[in-house]
Amino acid sequence: DAKTTQPNSMESNEEEPVHLPCNHSTISGTDYIHWYRQLPSQGPEYVIHGLTSNVNNRMASLAIAEDRKSSTLILHRATLRDAAVYYCILRDRDDKIIFGKGTRLHILP
Amino acid sequence: ETGVTQSPTHLIKTRGQQVTLRCSSQSGHNTVSWYQQALGQGPQFIFQYYREEENGRGNFPPRFSGLQFPNYSSELNVNALELDDSALYLCASSLGFGGGTDTQYFGPGTRLTVL
């Protein structure tokens, strides 16, 4: 079973920041937090991952709570192309990816 | 650098038949994972291959089997197809260095319909 909890859906206006939350209260010390997204009619694509510290890349930022029981994916300026299902995943040393249902993000023009 | 490719794109089979789906990994990747994604659901892990050996399996029956070849391409075989096998089948390749940081690169999937 997925070890993360995410809202089923969220809406955001175009060109505004989006904060996608994820709860993972049973996270272990060796679990990495990964985010993938799946655009319509495509396979999932990697977005970002982190362990303890906040992370930034060209796609997004990942803010990790100090107790690591929750995290937030931040899209700094949403575009229509960011409309997708976003999956928050915990990965341990076994590296298997267990997907939940994710958050469907709708972007309003 | 070529991405992950899958074939065929779409496939229609009837119940009881067998099907083989193919995946070509991204260049340099020695690990491939297969997933089944039913409509409206997240992908479900089927199994993973690392250097031609099965390296983990999800909750799928033995009629789901796989192969990984020396060039790291892969096949997913499903025997005795059932209506519930209708889904999008995704493969993902990775470098396989483990430790929880490995990034998986997904193909576009094969849409299987079982009638």
mmCIF file with all atom_site columns, C-alpha atoms in Angstrom:
data_model
loop_
_atom_site.group_PDB
_atom_site.id
_atom_site.type_symbol
_atom_site.label_atom_id
_atom_site.label_alt_id
_atom_site.label_comp_id
_atom_site.label_asym_id
_atom_site.label_entity_id
_atom_site.label_seq_id
_atom_site.pdbx_PDB_ins_code
_atom_site.Cartn_x
_atom_site.Cartn_y
_atom_site.Cartn_z
_atom_site.occupancy
_atom_site.B_iso_or_equiv
_atom_site.pdbx_formal_charge
_atom_site.auth_seq_id
_atom_site.auth_comp_id
_atom_site.auth_asym_id
_atom_site.auth_atom_id
_atom_site.pdbx_PDB_model_num
ATOM 1   C CA . ASP A 1 1   ? 0.000   0.000   0.000   1.00 0.00 ? 1   ASP A CA 1
ATOM 2   C CA . ALA A 1 2   ? 1.067   3.565   -0.632  1.00 0.00 ? 2   ALA A CA 1
ATOM 3   C CA . LYS A 1 3   ? 2.592   5.167   2.447   1.00 0.00 ? 3   LYS A CA 1
ATOM 4   C CA . THR A 1 4   ? 1.560   8.684   1.505   1.00 0.00 ? 4   THR A CA 1
ATOM 5   C CA . THR A 1 5   ? -1.675  10.674  1.639   1.00 0.00 ? 5   THR A CA 1
ATOM 6   C CA . GLN A 1 6   ? -2.515  13.389  -0.873  1.00 0.00 ? 6   GLN A CA 1
ATOM 7   C CA . PRO A 1 7   ? -5.651  15.388  -1.705  1.00 0.00 ? 7   PRO A CA 1
ATOM 8   C CA . ASN A 1 8   ? -7.560  13.918  -4.629  1.00 0.00 ? 8   ASN A CA 1
ATOM 9   C CA . SER A 1 9   ? -7.584  17.157  -6.599  1.00 0.00 ? 9   SER A CA 1
ATOM 10  C CA . MET A 1 10  ? -6.521  20.793  -6.493  1.00 0.00 ? 10  MET A CA 1
ATOM 11  C CA . GLU A 1 11  ? -7.073  23.862  -8.618  1.00 0.00 ? 11  GLU A CA 1
ATOM 12  C CA . SER A 1 12  ? -4.820  26.783  -9.271  1.00 0.00 ? 12  SER A CA 1
ATOM 13  C CA . ASN A 1 13  ? -4.783  29.828  -11.499 1.00 0.00 ? 13  ASN A CA 1
ATOM 14  C CA . GLU A 1 14  ? -2.280  30.087  -14.292 1.00 0.00 ? 14  GLU A CA 1
ATOM 15  C CA . GLU A 1 15  ? 0.938   31.971  -13.453 1.00 0.00 ? 15  GLU A CA 1
ATOM 16  C CA . GLU A 1 16  ? 0.359   31.603  -9.716  1.00 0.00 ? 16  GLU A CA 1
ATOM 17  C CA . PRO A 1 17  ? 2.347   29.386  -7.307  1.00 0.00 ? 17  PRO A CA 1
ATOM 18  C CA . VAL A 1 18  ? 0.953   25.970  -6.442  1.00 0.00 ? 18  VAL A CA 1
ATOM 19  C CA . HIS A 1 19  ? 1.602   24.114  -3.211  1.00 0.00 ? 19  HIS A CA 1
ATOM 20  C CA . LEU A 1 20  ? 0.851   20.387  -3.370  1.00 0.00 ? 20  LEU A CA 1
ATOM 21  C CA . PRO A 1 21  ? 0.835   18.752  0.075   1.00 0.00 ? 21  PRO A CA 1
ATOM 22  C CA . CYS A 1 22  ? 1.751   15.196  1.004   1.00 0.00 ? 22  CYS A CA 1
ATOM 23  C CA . ASN A 1 23  ? 1.527   13.440  4.359   1.00 0.00 ? 23  ASN A CA 1
ATOM 24  C CA . HIS A 1 24  ? 3.814   10.529  5.159   1.00 0.00 ? 24  HIS A CA 1
ATOM 25  C CA . SER A 1 25  ? 3.562   10.066  8.906   1.00 0.00 ? 25  SER A CA 1
ATOM 26  C CA . THR A 1 26  ? 5.122   6.560   8.858   1.00 0.00 ? 26  THR A CA 1
ATOM 27  C CA . ILE A 1 27  ? 8.259   7.620   6.986   1.00 0.00 ? 27  ILE A CA 1
ATOM 28  C CA . SER A 1 28  ? 11.433  5.850   8.091   1.00 0.00 ? 28  SER A CA 1
ATOM 29  C CA . GLY A 1 29  ? 14.849  7.410   8.418   1.00 0.00 ? 29  GLY A CA 1
ATOM 30  C CA . THR A 1 30  ? 16.070  5.921   5.145   1.00 0.00 ? 30  THR A CA 1
ATOM 31  C CA . ASP A 1 31  ? 13.042  6.774   2.991   1.00 0.00 ? 31  ASP A CA 1
ATOM 32  C CA . TYR A 1 32  ? 13.547  9.330   0.260   1.00 0.00 ? 32  TYR A CA 1
ATOM 33  C CA . ILE A 1 33  ? 10.591  11.498  -0.766  1.00 0.00 ? 33  ILE A CA 1
ATOM 34  C CA . HIS A 1 34  ? 10.043  11.461  -4.519  1.00 0.00 ? 34  HIS A CA 1
ATOM 35  C CA . TRP A 1 35  ? 7.558   13.311  -6.692  1.00 0.00 ? 35  TRP A CA 1
ATOM 36  C CA . TYR A 1 36  ? 6.489   12.187  -10.129 1.00 0.00 ? 36  TYR A CA 1
ATOM 37  C CA . ARG A 1 37  ? 3.823   13.633  -12.350 1.00 0.00 ? 37  ARG A CA 1
ATOM 38  C CA . GLN A 1 38  ? 1.773   12.143  -15.143 1.00 0.00 ? 38  GLN A CA 1
ATOM 39  C CA . LEU A 1 39  ? 0.537   14.379  -17.918 1.00 0.00 ? 39  LEU A CA 1
ATOM 40  C CA . PRO A 1 40  ? -2.517  13.262  -19.881 1.00 0.00 ? 40  PRO A CA 1
ATOM 41  C CA . SER A 1 41  ? -1.823  10.275  -22.149 1.00 0.00 ? 41  SER A CA 1
ATOM 42  C CA . GLN A 1 42  ? 1.797   10.008  -21.029 1.00 0.00 ? 42  GLN A CA 1
ATOM 43  C CA . GLY A 1 43  ? 3.857   7.898   -18.665 1.00 0.00 ? 43  GLY A CA 1
ATOM 44  C CA . PRO A 1 44  ? 4.897   9.392   -15.318 1.00 0.00 ? 44  PRO A CA 1
ATOM 45  C CA . GLU A 1 45  ? 7.907   11.687  -15.265 1.00 0.00 ? 45  GLU A CA 1
ATOM 46  C CA . TYR A 1 46  ? 10.309  12.440  -12.433 1.00 0.00 ? 46  TYR A CA 1
ATOM 47  C CA . VAL A 1 47  ? 9.944   15.852  -10.818 1.00 0.00 ? 47  VAL A CA 1
ATOM 48  C CA . ILE A 1 48  ? 12.151  16.021  -7.734  1.00 0.00 ? 48  ILE A CA 1
ATOM 49  C CA . HIS A 1 49  ? 13.303  14.099  -4.666  1.00 0.00 ? 49  HIS A CA 1
ATOM 50  C CA . GLY A 1 50  ? 14.794  14.809  -1.263  1.00 0.00 ? 50  GLY A CA 1
ATOM 51  C CA . LEU A 1 51  ? 15.714  13.263  2.081   1.00 0.00 ? 51  LEU A CA 1
ATOM 52  C CA . THR A 1 52  ? 15.818  15.945  4.775   1.00 0.00 ? 52  THR A CA 1
ATOM 53  C CA . SER A 1 53  ? 16.710  19.312  3.283   1.00 0.00 ? 53  SER A CA 1
ATOM 54  C CA . ASN A 1 54  ? 14.614  21.400  0.958   1.00 0.00 ? 54  ASN A CA 1
ATOM 55  C CA . VAL A 1 55  ? 15.483  20.887  -2.701  1.00 0.00 ? 55  VAL A CA 1
ATOM 56  C CA . ASN A 1 56  ? 15.187  23.018  -5.808  1.00 0.00 ? 56  ASN A CA 1
ATOM 57  C CA . ASN A 1 57  ? 15.489  22.165  -9.474  1.00 0.00 ? 57  ASN A CA 1
ATOM 58  C CA . ARG A 1 58  ? 14.357  23.676  -12.743 1.00 0.00 ? 58  ARG A CA 1
ATOM 59  C CA . MET A 1 59  ? 10.900  22.128  -12.462 1.00 0.00 ? 59  MET A CA 1
ATOM 60  C CA . ALA A 1 60  ? 9.937   22.681  -8.844  1.00 0.00 ? 60  ALA A CA 1
ATOM 61  C CA . SER A 1 61  ? 10.917  23.002  -5.193  1.00 0.00 ? 61  SER A CA 1
ATOM 62  C CA . LEU A 1 62  ? 10.424  20.429  -2.467  1.00 0.00 ? 62  LEU A CA 1
ATOM 63  C CA . ALA A 1 63  ? 9.865   21.629  1.074   1.00 0.00 ? 63  ALA A CA 1
ATOM 64  C CA . ILE A 1 64  ? 10.272  18.913  3.726   1.00 0.00 ? 64  ILE A CA 1
ATOM 65  C CA . ALA A 1 65  ? 8.957   19.342  7.251   1.00 0.00 ? 65  ALA A CA 1
ATOM 66  C CA . GLU A 1 66  ? 11.500  19.180  10.038  1.00 0.00 ? 66  GLU A CA 1
ATOM 67  C CA . ASP A 1 67  ? 9.984   15.924  11.376  1.00 0.00 ? 67  ASP A CA 1
ATOM 68  C CA . ARG A 1 68  ? 9.774   14.608  7.763   1.00 0.00 ? 68  ARG A CA 1
ATOM 69  C CA . LYS A 1 69  ? 6.170   13.537  8.265   1.00 0.00 ? 69  LYS A CA 1
ATOM 70  C CA . SER A 1 70  ? 4.975   15.821  5.506   1.00 0.00 ? 70  SER A CA 1
ATOM 71  C CA . SER A 1 71  ? 6.284   17.585  2.453   1.00 0.00 ? 71  SER A CA 1
ATOM 72  C CA . THR A 1 72  ? 5.103   20.105  -0.130  1.00 0.00 ? 72  THR A CA 1
ATOM 73  C CA . LEU A 1 73  ? 5.833   20.260  -3.817  1.00 0.00 ? 73  LEU A CA 1
ATOM 74  C CA . ILE A 1 74  ? 5.956   23.866  -4.976  1.00 0.00 ? 74  ILE A CA 1
ATOM 75  C CA . LEU A 1 75  ? 5.436   24.913  -8.576  1.00 0.00 ? 75  LEU A CA 1
ATOM 76  C CA . HIS A 1 76  ? 6.529   28.526  -8.558  1.00 0.00 ? 76  HIS A CA 1
ATOM 77  C CA . ARG A 1 77  ? 4.493   29.706  -11.518 1.00 0.00 ? 77  ARG A CA 1
ATOM 78  C CA . ALA A 1 78  ? 1.968   27.251  -12.840 1.00 0.00 ? 78  ALA A CA 1
ATOM 79  C CA . THR A 1 79  ? 1.264   27.008  -16.545 1.00 0.00 ? 79  THR A CA 1
ATOM 80  C CA . LEU A 1 80  ? -1.434  25.097  -18.377 1.00 0.00 ? 80  LEU A CA 1
ATOM 81  C CA . ARG A 1 81  ? 1.206   22.485  -19.186 1.00 0.00 ? 81  ARG A CA 1
ATOM 82  C CA . ASP A 1 82  ? 1.515   21.691  -15.482 1.00 0.00 ? 82  ASP A CA 1
ATOM 83  C CA . ALA A 1 83  ? -1.974  20.182  -15.410 1.00 0.00 ? 83  ALA A CA 1
ATOM 84  C CA . ALA A 1 84  ? -1.297  16.569  -14.437 1.00 0.00 ? 84  ALA A CA 1
ATOM 85  C CA . VAL A 1 85  ? -1.613  13.975  -11.702 1.00 0.00 ? 85  VAL A CA 1
ATOM 86  C CA . TYR A 1 86  ? 1.140   14.484  -9.138  1.00 0.00 ? 86  TYR A CA 1
ATOM 87  C CA . TYR A 1 87  ? 2.355   11.490  -7.128  1.00 0.00 ? 87  TYR A CA 1
ATOM 88  C CA . CYS A 1 88  ? 4.212   11.728  -3.822  1.00 0.00 ? 88  CYS A CA 1
ATOM 89  C CA . ILE A 1 89  ? 6.166   8.525   -3.186  1.00 0.00 ? 89  ILE A CA 1
ATOM 90  C CA . LEU A 1 90  ? 8.459   7.176   -0.494  1.00 0.00 ? 90  LEU A CA 1
ATOM 91  C CA . ARG A 1 91  ? 11.385  5.111   -1.706  1.00 0.00 ? 91  ARG A CA 1
ATOM 92  C CA . ASP A 1 92  ? 13.600  3.010   0.486   1.00 0.00 ? 92  ASP A CA 1
ATOM 93  C CA . ARG A 1 93  ? 16.746  1.082   -0.321  1.00 0.00 ? 93  ARG A CA 1
ATOM 94  C CA . ASP A 1 94  ? 14.688  -1.532  -2.212  1.00 0.00 ? 94  ASP A CA 1
ATOM 95  C CA . ASP A 1 95  ? 13.852  1.238   -4.667  1.00 0.00 ? 95  ASP A CA 1
ATOM 96  C CA . LYS A 1 96  ? 10.439  -0.103  -5.604  1.00 0.00 ? 96  LYS A CA 1
ATOM 97  C CA . ILE A 1 97  ? 7.972   2.660   -6.396  1.00 0.00 ? 97  ILE A CA 1
ATOM 98  C CA . ILE A 1 98  ? 4.559   2.279   -4.789  1.00 0.00 ? 98  ILE A CA 1
ATOM 99  C CA . PHE A 1 99  ? 2.173   4.782   -6.325  1.00 0.00 ? 99  PHE A CA 1
ATOM 100 C CA . GLY A 1 100 ? -0.961  6.054   -4.603  1.00 0.00 ? 100 GLY A CA 1
ATOM 101 C CA . LYS A 1 101 ? -3.764  7.799   -6.459  1.00 0.00 ? 101 LYS A CA 1
ATOM 102 C CA . GLY A 1 102 ? -1.977  11.132  -6.486  1.00 0.00 ? 102 GLY A CA 1
ATOM 103 C CA . THR A 1 103 ? -3.382  14.670  -6.746  1.00 0.00 ? 103 THR A CA 1
ATOM 104 C CA . ARG A 1 104 ? -5.005  15.771  -9.964  1.00 0.00 ? 104 ARG A CA 1
ATOM 105 C CA . LEU A 1 105 ? -3.964  19.382  -10.514 1.00 0.00 ? 105 LEU A CA 1
ATOM 106 C CA . HIS A 1 106 ? -6.231  21.586  -12.619 1.00 0.00 ? 106 HIS A CA 1
ATOM 107 C CA . ILE A 1 107 ? -4.849  24.871  -13.925 1.00 0.00 ? 107 ILE A CA 1
ATOM 108 C CA . LEU A 1 108 ? -7.370  27.615  -14.668 1.00 0.00 ? 108 LEU A CA 1
ATOM 109 C CA . PRO A 1 109 ? -6.475  30.056  -17.456 1.00 0.00 ? 109 PRO A CA 1
ATOM 110 C CA . GLU B 2 1   ? 20.278  9.883   -25.635 1.00 0.00 ? 1   GLU B CA 1
ATOM 111 C CA . THR B 2 2   ? 17.140  7.987   -26.573 1.00 0.00 ? 2   THR B CA 1
ATOM 112 C CA . GLY B 2 3   ? 14.271  7.694   -24.123 1.00 0.00 ? 3   GLY B CA 1
ATOM 113 C CA . VAL B 2 4   ? 12.251  4.661   -23.106 1.00 0.00 ? 4   VAL B CA 1
ATOM 114 C CA . THR B 2 5   ? 10.150  3.260   -25.911 1.00 0.00 ? 5   THR B CA 1
ATOM 115 C CA . GLN B 2 6   ? 7.352   0.720   -25.800 1.00 0.00 ? 6   GLN B CA 1
ATOM 116 C CA . SER B 2 7   ? 5.576   -1.326  -28.420 1.00 0.00 ? 7   SER B CA 1
ATOM 117 C CA . PRO B 2 8   ? 2.909   -1.684  -29.490 1.00 0.00 ? 8   PRO B CA 1
ATOM 118 C CA . THR B 2 9   ? 1.067   1.508   -28.600 1.00 0.00 ? 9   THR B CA 1
ATOM 119 C CA . HIS B 2 10  ? -2.325  -0.147  -28.519 1.00 0.00 ? 10  HIS B CA 1
ATOM 120 C CA . LEU B 2 11  ? -3.406  -3.763  -28.520 1.00 0.00 ? 11  LEU B CA 1
ATOM 121 C CA . ILE B 2 12  ? -6.736  -5.568  -28.495 1.00 0.00 ? 12  ILE B CA 1
ATOM 122 C CA . LYS B 2 13  ? -6.931  -9.187  -27.370 1.00 0.00 ? 13  LYS B CA 1
ATOM 123 C CA . THR B 2 14  ? -9.681  -11.577 -26.360 1.00 0.00 ? 14  THR B CA 1
ATOM 124 C CA . ARG B 2 15  ? -10.055 -13.333 -23.043 1.00 0.00 ? 15  ARG B CA 1
ATOM 125 C CA . GLY B 2 16  ? -7.813  -16.385 -22.721 1.00 0.00 ? 16  GLY B CA 1
ATOM 126 C CA . GLN B 2 17  ? -5.229  -15.218 -25.227 1.00 0.00 ? 17  GLN B CA 1
ATOM 127 C CA . GLN B 2 18  ? -1.589  -14.438 -24.487 1.00 0.00 ? 18  GLN B CA 1
ATOM 128 C CA . VAL B 2 19  ? 0.181   -11.116 -25.063 1.00 0.00 ? 19  VAL B CA 1
ATOM 129 C CA . THR B 2 20  ? 3.780   -9.893  -25.190 1.00 0.00 ? 20  THR B CA 1
ATOM 130 C CA . LEU B 2 21  ? 4.631   -6.246  -24.613 1.00 0.00 ? 21  LEU B CA 1
ATOM 131 C CA . ARG B 2 22  ? 8.059   -4.839  -25.349 1.00 0.00 ? 22  ARG B CA 1
ATOM 132 C CA . CYS B 2 23  ? 10.202  -2.114  -23.823 1.00 0.00 ? 23  CYS B CA 1
ATOM 133 C CA . SER B 2 24  ? 13.470  -0.586  -24.894 1.00 0.00 ? 24  SER B CA 1
ATOM 134 C CA . SER B 2 25  ? 15.345  0.981   -22.009 1.00 0.00 ? 25  SER B CA 1
ATOM 135 C CA . GLN B 2 26  ? 17.082  4.311   -21.993 1.00 0.00 ? 26  GLN B CA 1
ATOM 136 C CA . SER B 2 27  ? 20.709  4.031   -23.040 1.00 0.00 ? 27  SER B CA 1
ATOM 137 C CA . GLY B 2 28  ? 22.974  2.948   -20.183 1.00 0.00 ? 28  GLY B CA 1
ATOM 138 C CA . HIS B 2 29  ? 20.148  1.761   -17.907 1.00 0.00 ? 29  HIS B CA 1
ATOM 139 C CA . ASN B 2 30  ? 20.403  -1.788  -16.520 1.00 0.00 ? 30  ASN B CA 1
ATOM 140 C CA . THR B 2 31  ? 17.183  -1.909  -14.528 1.00 0.00 ? 31  THR B CA 1
ATOM 141 C CA . VAL B 2 32  ? 13.637  -2.093  -15.863 1.00 0.00 ? 32  VAL B CA 1
ATOM 142 C CA . SER B 2 33  ? 10.360  -2.064  -13.975 1.00 0.00 ? 33  SER B CA 1
ATOM 143 C CA . TRP B 2 34  ? 6.876   -2.831  -15.245 1.00 0.00 ? 34  TRP B CA 1
ATOM 144 C CA . TYR B 2 35  ? 3.636   -1.292  -13.997 1.00 0.00 ? 35  TYR B CA 1
ATOM 145 C CA . GLN B 2 36  ? -0.062  -1.795  -14.657 1.00 0.00 ? 36  GLN B CA 1
ATOM 146 C CA . GLN B 2 37  ? -2.275  1.284   -14.572 1.00 0.00 ? 37  GLN B CA 1
ATOM 147 C CA . ALA B 2 38  ? -6.032  0.815   -14.549 1.00 0.00 ? 38  ALA B CA 1
ATOM 148 C CA . LEU B 2 39  ? -8.205  3.746   -15.547 1.00 0.00 ? 39  LEU B CA 1
ATOM 149 C CA . GLY B 2 40  ? -8.271  6.423   -12.859 1.00 0.00 ? 40  GLY B CA 1
ATOM 150 C CA . GLN B 2 41  ? -5.710  4.661   -10.668 1.00 0.00 ? 41  GLN B CA 1
ATOM 151 C CA . GLY B 2 42  ? -2.024  5.091   -9.993  1.00 0.00 ? 42  GLY B CA 1
ATOM 152 C CA . PRO B 2 43  ? 0.416   2.644   -11.579 1.00 0.00 ? 43  PRO B CA 1
ATOM 153 C CA . GLN B 2 44  ? 0.757   -0.689  -9.753  1.00 0.00 ? 44  GLN B CA 1
ATOM 154 C CA . PHE B 2 45  ? 4.188   -2.331  -9.576  1.00 0.00 ? 45  PHE B CA 1
ATOM 155 C CA . ILE B 2 46  ? 4.359   -5.698  -11.357 1.00 0.00 ? 46  ILE B CA 1
ATOM 156 C CA . PHE B 2 47  ? 8.053   -6.605  -11.194 1.00 0.00 ? 47  PHE B CA 1
ATOM 157 C CA . GLN B 2 48  ? 11.559  -5.320  -11.713 1.00 0.00 ? 48  GLN B CA 1
ATOM 158 C CA . TYR B 2 49  ? 14.565  -6.772  -13.554 1.00 0.00 ? 49  TYR B CA 1
ATOM 159 C CA . TYR B 2 50  ? 18.175  -5.940  -12.849 1.00 0.00 ? 50  TYR B CA 1
ATOM 160 C CA . ARG B 2 51  ? 20.820  -7.285  -15.211 1.00 0.00 ? 51  ARG B CA 1
ATOM 161 C CA . GLU B 2 52  ? 18.491  -9.992  -16.575 1.00 0.00 ? 52  GLU B CA 1
ATOM 162 C CA . GLU B 2 53  ? 17.382  -11.259 -13.131 1.00 0.00 ? 53  GLU B CA 1
ATOM 163 C CA . GLU B 2 54  ? 14.017  -10.603 -11.486 1.00 0.00 ? 54  GLU B CA 1
ATOM 164 C CA . ASN B 2 55  ? 14.651  -8.249  -8.590  1.00 0.00 ? 55  ASN B CA 1
ATOM 165 C CA . GLY B 2 56  ? 11.317  -7.889  -6.870  1.00 0.00 ? 56  GLY B CA 1
ATOM 166 C CA . ARG B 2 57  ? 7.703   -8.572  -7.652  1.00 0.00 ? 57  ARG B CA 1
ATOM 167 C CA . GLY B 2 58  ? 4.407   -6.980  -6.756  1.00 0.00 ? 58  GLY B CA 1
ATOM 168 C CA . ASN B 2 59  ? 1.099   -8.679  -6.029  1.00 0.00 ? 59  ASN B CA 1
ATOM 169 C CA . PHE B 2 60  ? 0.506   -10.146 -9.479  1.00 0.00 ? 60  PHE B CA 1
ATOM 170 C CA . PRO B 2 61  ? -0.170  -13.808 -10.360 1.00 0.00 ? 61  PRO B CA 1
ATOM 171 C CA . PRO B 2 62  ? 2.419   -16.020 -12.110 1.00 0.00 ? 62  PRO B CA 1
ATOM 172 C CA . ARG B 2 63  ? 0.686   -15.602 -15.456 1.00 0.00 ? 63  ARG B CA 1
ATOM 173 C CA . PHE B 2 64  ? 2.445   -12.222 -15.520 1.00 0.00 ? 64  PHE B CA 1
ATOM 174 C CA . SER B 2 65  ? 6.045   -12.959 -16.424 1.00 0.00 ? 65  SER B CA 1
ATOM 175 C CA . GLY B 2 66  ? 8.960   -11.051 -17.821 1.00 0.00 ? 66  GLY B CA 1
ATOM 176 C CA . LEU B 2 67  ? 12.330  -11.165 -19.452 1.00 0.00 ? 67  LEU B CA 1
ATOM 177 C CA . GLN B 2 68  ? 15.251  -8.798  -19.659 1.00 0.00 ? 68  GLN B CA 1
ATOM 178 C CA . PHE B 2 69  ? 17.752  -9.258  -22.452 1.00 0.00 ? 69  PHE B CA 1
ATOM 179 C CA . PRO B 2 70  ? 21.516  -8.631  -22.510 1.00 0.00 ? 70  PRO B CA 1
ATOM 180 C CA . ASN B 2 71  ? 20.944  -5.287  -24.195 1.00 0.00 ? 71  ASN B CA 1
ATOM 181 C CA . TYR B 2 72  ? 18.607  -4.485  -21.246 1.00 0.00 ? 72  TYR B CA 1
ATOM 182 C CA . SER B 2 73  ? 15.472  -4.369  -23.374 1.00 0.00 ? 73  SER B CA 1
ATOM 183 C CA . SER B 2 74  ? 12.565  -6.172  -21.774 1.00 0.00 ? 74  SER B CA 1
ATOM 184 C CA . GLU B 2 75  ? 9.336   -8.055  -22.355 1.00 0.00 ? 75  GLU B CA 1
ATOM 185 C CA . LEU B 2 76  ? 6.195   -8.441  -20.290 1.00 0.00 ? 76  LEU B CA 1
ATOM 186 C CA . ASN B 2 77  ? 4.173   -11.571 -21.022 1.00 0.00 ? 77  ASN B CA 1
ATOM 187 C CA . VAL B 2 78  ? 0.645   -12.132 -19.814 1.00 0.00 ? 78  VAL B CA 1
ATOM 188 C CA . ASN B 2 79  ? -0.995  -15.535 -20.270 1.00 0.00 ? 79  ASN B CA 1
ATOM 189 C CA . ALA B 2 80  ? -4.662  -16.473 -20.074 1.00 0.00 ? 80  ALA B CA 1
ATOM 190 C CA . LEU B 2 81  ? -5.831  -12.880 -20.391 1.00 0.00 ? 81  LEU B CA 1
ATOM 191 C CA . GLU B 2 82  ? -8.738  -11.750 -18.242 1.00 0.00 ? 82  GLU B CA 1
ATOM 192 C CA . LEU B 2 83  ? -11.042 -8.788  -18.745 1.00 0.00 ? 83  LEU B CA 1
ATOM 193 C CA . ASP B 2 84  ? -9.466  -7.067  -15.708 1.00 0.00 ? 84  ASP B CA 1
ATOM 194 C CA . ASP B 2 85  ? -6.091  -7.116  -17.434 1.00 0.00 ? 85  ASP B CA 1
ATOM 195 C CA . SER B 2 86  ? -7.309  -4.239  -19.593 1.00 0.00 ? 86  SER B CA 1
ATOM 196 C CA . ALA B 2 87  ? -5.037  -1.363  -18.605 1.00 0.00 ? 87  ALA B CA 1
ATOM 197 C CA . LEU B 2 88  ? -2.117  0.837   -19.570 1.00 0.00 ? 88  LEU B CA 1
ATOM 198 C CA . TYR B 2 89  ? 1.157   -1.061  -19.132 1.00 0.00 ? 89  TYR B CA 1
ATOM 199 C CA . LEU B 2 90  ? 4.148   1.093   -18.368 1.00 0.00 ? 90  LEU B CA 1
ATOM 200 C CA . CYS B 2 91  ? 7.802   0.238   -18.292 1.00 0.00 ? 91  CYS B CA 1
ATOM 201 C CA . ALA B 2 92  ? 10.448  2.343   -16.630 1.00 0.00 ? 92  ALA B CA 1
ATOM 202 C CA . SER B 2 93  ? 14.216  2.086   -16.826 1.00 0.00 ? 93  SER B CA 1
ATOM 203 C CA . SER B 2 94  ? 16.827  3.312   -14.388 1.00 0.00 ? 94  SER B CA 1
ATOM 204 C CA . LEU B 2 95  ? 20.506  3.095   -13.581 1.00 0.00 ? 95  LEU B CA 1
ATOM 205 C CA . GLY B 2 96  ? 19.772  0.732   -10.707 1.00 0.00 ? 96  GLY B CA 1
ATOM 206 C CA . PHE B 2 97  ? 22.249  2.107   -8.214  1.00 0.00 ? 97  PHE B CA 1
ATOM 207 C CA . GLY B 2 98  ? 19.724  1.756   -5.416  1.00 0.00 ? 98  GLY B CA 1
ATOM 208 C CA . GLY B 2 99  ? 19.741  3.585   -2.140  1.00 0.00 ? 99  GLY B CA 1
ATOM 209 C CA . GLY B 2 100 ? 16.377  5.205   -2.705  1.00 0.00 ? 100 GLY B CA 1
ATOM 210 C CA . THR B 2 101 ? 17.658  7.920   -5.031  1.00 0.00 ? 101 THR B CA 1
ATOM 211 C CA . ASP B 2 102 ? 17.381  6.136   -8.373  1.00 0.00 ? 102 ASP B CA 1
ATOM 212 C CA . THR B 2 103 ? 15.285  8.044   -10.920 1.00 0.00 ? 103 THR B CA 1
ATOM 213 C CA . GLN B 2 104 ? 12.978  5.996   -13.109 1.00 0.00 ? 104 GLN B CA 1
ATOM 214 C CA . TYR B 2 105 ? 12.310  7.048   -16.685 1.00 0.00 ? 105 TYR B CA 1
ATOM 215 C CA . PHE B 2 106 ? 8.952   5.914   -17.982 1.00 0.00 ? 106 PHE B CA 1
ATOM 216 C CA . GLY B 2 107 ? 7.856   5.008   -21.467 1.00 0.00 ? 107 GLY B CA 1
ATOM 217 C CA . PRO B 2 108 ? 4.540   6.172   -22.939 1.00 0.00 ? 108 PRO B CA 1
ATOM 218 C CA . GLY B 2 109 ? 2.874   2.841   -22.211 1.00 0.00 ? 109 GLY B CA 1
ATOM 219 C CA . THR B 2 110 ? 0.960   0.192   -24.111 1.00 0.00 ? 110 THR B CA 1
ATOM 220 C CA . ARG B 2 111 ? -2.819  0.332   -23.897 1.00 0.00 ? 111 ARG B CA 1
ATOM 221 C CA . LEU B 2 112 ? -4.149  -3.234  -23.692 1.00 0.00 ? 112 LEU B CA 1
ATOM 222 C CA . THR B 2 113 ? -7.832  -3.930  -24.162 1.00 0.00 ? 113 THR B CA 1
ATOM 223 C CA . VAL B 2 114 ? -9.161  -7.413  -23.410 1.00 0.00 ? 114 VAL B CA 1
ATOM 224 C CA . LEU B 2 115 ? -12.565 -8.239  -24.878 1.00 0.00 ? 115 LEU B CA 1
#
